[in-house]
mmCIF file of C-alpha atoms in Angstrom:
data_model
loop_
_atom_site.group_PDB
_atom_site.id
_atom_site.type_symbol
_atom_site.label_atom_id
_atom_site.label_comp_id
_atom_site.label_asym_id
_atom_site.label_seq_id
_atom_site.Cartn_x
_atom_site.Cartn_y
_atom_site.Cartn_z
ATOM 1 C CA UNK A 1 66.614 136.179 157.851
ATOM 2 C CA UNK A 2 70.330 135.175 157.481
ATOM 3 C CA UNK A 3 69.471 131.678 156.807
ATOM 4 C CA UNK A 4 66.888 132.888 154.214
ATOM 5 C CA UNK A 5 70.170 134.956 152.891
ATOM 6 C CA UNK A 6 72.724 131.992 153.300
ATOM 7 C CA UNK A 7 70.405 129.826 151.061
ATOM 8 C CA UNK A 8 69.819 132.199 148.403
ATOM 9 C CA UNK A 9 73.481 133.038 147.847
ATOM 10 C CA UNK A 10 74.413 129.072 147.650
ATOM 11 C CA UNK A 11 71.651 128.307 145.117
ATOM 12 C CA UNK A 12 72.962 131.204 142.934
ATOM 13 C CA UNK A 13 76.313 130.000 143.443
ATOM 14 C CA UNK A 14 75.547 126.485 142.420
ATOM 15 C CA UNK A 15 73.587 127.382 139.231
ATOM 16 C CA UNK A 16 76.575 129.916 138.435
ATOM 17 C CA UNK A 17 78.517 126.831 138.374
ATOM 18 C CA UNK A 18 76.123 124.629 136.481
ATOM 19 C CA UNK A 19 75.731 127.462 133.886
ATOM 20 C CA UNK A 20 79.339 128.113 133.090
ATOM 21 C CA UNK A 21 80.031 126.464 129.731
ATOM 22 C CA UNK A 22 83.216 124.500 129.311
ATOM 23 C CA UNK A 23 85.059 122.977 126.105
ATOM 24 C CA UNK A 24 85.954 119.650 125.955
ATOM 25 C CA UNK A 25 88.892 117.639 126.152
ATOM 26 C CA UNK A 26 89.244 115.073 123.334
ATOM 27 C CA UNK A 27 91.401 111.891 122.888
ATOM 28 C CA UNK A 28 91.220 110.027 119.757
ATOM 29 C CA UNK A 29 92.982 106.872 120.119
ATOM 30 C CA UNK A 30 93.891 102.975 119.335
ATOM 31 C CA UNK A 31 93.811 100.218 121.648
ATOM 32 C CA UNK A 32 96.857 98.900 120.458
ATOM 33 C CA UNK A 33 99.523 100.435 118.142
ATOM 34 C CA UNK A 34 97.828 101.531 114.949
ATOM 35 C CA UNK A 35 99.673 99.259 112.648
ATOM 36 C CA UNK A 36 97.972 98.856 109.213
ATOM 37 C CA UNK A 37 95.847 95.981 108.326
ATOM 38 C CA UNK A 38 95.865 94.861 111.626
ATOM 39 C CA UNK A 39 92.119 94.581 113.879
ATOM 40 C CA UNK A 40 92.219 97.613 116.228
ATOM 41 C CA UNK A 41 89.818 99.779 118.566
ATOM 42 C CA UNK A 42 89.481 103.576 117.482
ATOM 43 C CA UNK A 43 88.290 105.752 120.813
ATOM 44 C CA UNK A 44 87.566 108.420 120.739
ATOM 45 C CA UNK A 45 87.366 109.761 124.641
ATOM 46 C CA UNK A 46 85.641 113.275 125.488
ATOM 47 C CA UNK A 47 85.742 114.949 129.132
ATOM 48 C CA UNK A 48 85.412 117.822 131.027
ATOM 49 C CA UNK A 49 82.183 119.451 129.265
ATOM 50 C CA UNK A 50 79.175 121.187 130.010
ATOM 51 C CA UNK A 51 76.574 121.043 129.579
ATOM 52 C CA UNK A 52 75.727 117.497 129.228
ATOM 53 C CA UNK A 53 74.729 117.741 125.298
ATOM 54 C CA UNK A 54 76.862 116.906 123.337
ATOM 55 C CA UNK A 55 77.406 114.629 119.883
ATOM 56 C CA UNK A 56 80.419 112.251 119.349
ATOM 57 C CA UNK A 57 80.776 110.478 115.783
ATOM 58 C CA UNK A 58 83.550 108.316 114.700
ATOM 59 C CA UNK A 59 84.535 108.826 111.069
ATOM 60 C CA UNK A 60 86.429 106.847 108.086
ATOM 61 C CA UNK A 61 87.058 109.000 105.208
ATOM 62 C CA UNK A 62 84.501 111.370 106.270
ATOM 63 C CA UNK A 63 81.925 109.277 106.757
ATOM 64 C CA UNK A 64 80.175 108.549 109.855
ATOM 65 C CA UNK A 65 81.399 104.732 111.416
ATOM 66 C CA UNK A 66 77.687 103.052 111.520
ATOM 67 C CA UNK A 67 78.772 100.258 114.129
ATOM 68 C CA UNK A 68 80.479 102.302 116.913
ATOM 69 C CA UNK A 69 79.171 102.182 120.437
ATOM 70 C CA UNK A 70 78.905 104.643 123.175
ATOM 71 C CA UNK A 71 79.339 104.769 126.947
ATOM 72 C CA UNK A 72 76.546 106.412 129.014
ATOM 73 C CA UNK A 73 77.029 109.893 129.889
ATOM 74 C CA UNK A 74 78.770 110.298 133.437
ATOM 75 C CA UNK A 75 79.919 113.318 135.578
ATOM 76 C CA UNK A 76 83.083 114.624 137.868
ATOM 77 C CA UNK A 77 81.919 115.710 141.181
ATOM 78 C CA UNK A 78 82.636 119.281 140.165
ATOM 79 C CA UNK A 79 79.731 118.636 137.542
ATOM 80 C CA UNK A 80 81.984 118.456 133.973
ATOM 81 C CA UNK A 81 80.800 115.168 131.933
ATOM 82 C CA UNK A 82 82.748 113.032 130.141
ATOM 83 C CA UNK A 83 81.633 110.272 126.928
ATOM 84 C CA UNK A 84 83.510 107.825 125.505
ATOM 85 C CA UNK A 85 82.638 106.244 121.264
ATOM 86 C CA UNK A 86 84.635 103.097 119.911
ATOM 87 C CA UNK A 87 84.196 100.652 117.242
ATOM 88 C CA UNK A 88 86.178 97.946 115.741
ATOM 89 C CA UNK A 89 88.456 99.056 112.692
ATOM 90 C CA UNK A 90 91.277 97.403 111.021
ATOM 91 C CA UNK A 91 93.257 100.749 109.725
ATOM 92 C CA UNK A 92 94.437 100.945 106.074
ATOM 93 C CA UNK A 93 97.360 102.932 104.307
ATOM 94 C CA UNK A 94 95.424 105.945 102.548
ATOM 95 C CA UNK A 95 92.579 105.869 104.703
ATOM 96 C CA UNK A 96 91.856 108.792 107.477
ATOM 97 C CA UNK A 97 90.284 108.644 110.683
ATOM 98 C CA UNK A 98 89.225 110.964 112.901
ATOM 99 C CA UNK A 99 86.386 111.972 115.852
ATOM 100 C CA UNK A 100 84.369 114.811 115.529
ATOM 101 C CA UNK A 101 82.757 116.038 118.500
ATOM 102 C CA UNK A 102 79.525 119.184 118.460
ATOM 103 C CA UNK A 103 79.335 120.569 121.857
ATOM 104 C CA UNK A 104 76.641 123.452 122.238
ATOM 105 C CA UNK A 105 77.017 124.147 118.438
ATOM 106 C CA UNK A 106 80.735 124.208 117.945
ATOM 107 C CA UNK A 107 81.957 121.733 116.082
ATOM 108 C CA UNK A 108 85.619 120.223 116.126
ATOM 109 C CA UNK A 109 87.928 117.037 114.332
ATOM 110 C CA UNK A 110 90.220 115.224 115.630
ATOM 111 C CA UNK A 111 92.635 112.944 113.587
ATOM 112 C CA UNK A 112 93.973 109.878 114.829
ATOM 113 C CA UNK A 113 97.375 109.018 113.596
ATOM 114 C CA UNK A 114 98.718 105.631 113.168
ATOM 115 C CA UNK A 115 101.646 104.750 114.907
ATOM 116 C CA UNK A 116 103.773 103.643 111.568
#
């Protein structure tokens, strides 16, 4: 009977755990310096979520970045996930980018600021 017990209070714990929602973390930067008209990297790095679904999109002006890849999903032993999205951009004076992220309907923007 106190095995039967033992096991019962684990599983709850563990889906306690796996049920607890958690914000993520997001980076939104270059690979090198963000100097203007020069070819760059924009990542945008996302960690320590869950759940698992989640939506990254790199943006120029607002507009979604068409060409940018993304990493597959992965998780931290204590089960938070993390995603990373890049694509090849070659920044311009006047133009704005920025990484916005929609985890369990919330929806946030990050900016990325050039380093000029």
């Amino acid at each position: 009977m106190k095995e039967l017990f033992f096991l019962v209070v684990v599983l709850y714990a563990s889906y306690a755990v796996m049920a607890k929602e958690v914000s993520p973390k997001v980076q939104i930067y270059s690979r090198n310096p963000g100097l203007y008209e020069k070819p760059n990297v924009l990542i945008c790095h996302v960690s320590g979520f869950h759940p698992p679904e989640i939506r990254i999109d790199l943006l120029k002006n607002g507009q979604e970045i068409a060409d940018a890849k993304q990493t597959d999903l992965a998780f931290e032993e204590n089960w938070h996930y993390h995603l990373t999205k890049h694509a090849s951009f070659t920044p311009k004076e006047g133009e704005r980018y920025s990484c916005r992220v929609t985890h369990v309907g919330k929806t946030t923007t990050h900016e990325w600021d050039a380093d000029v």
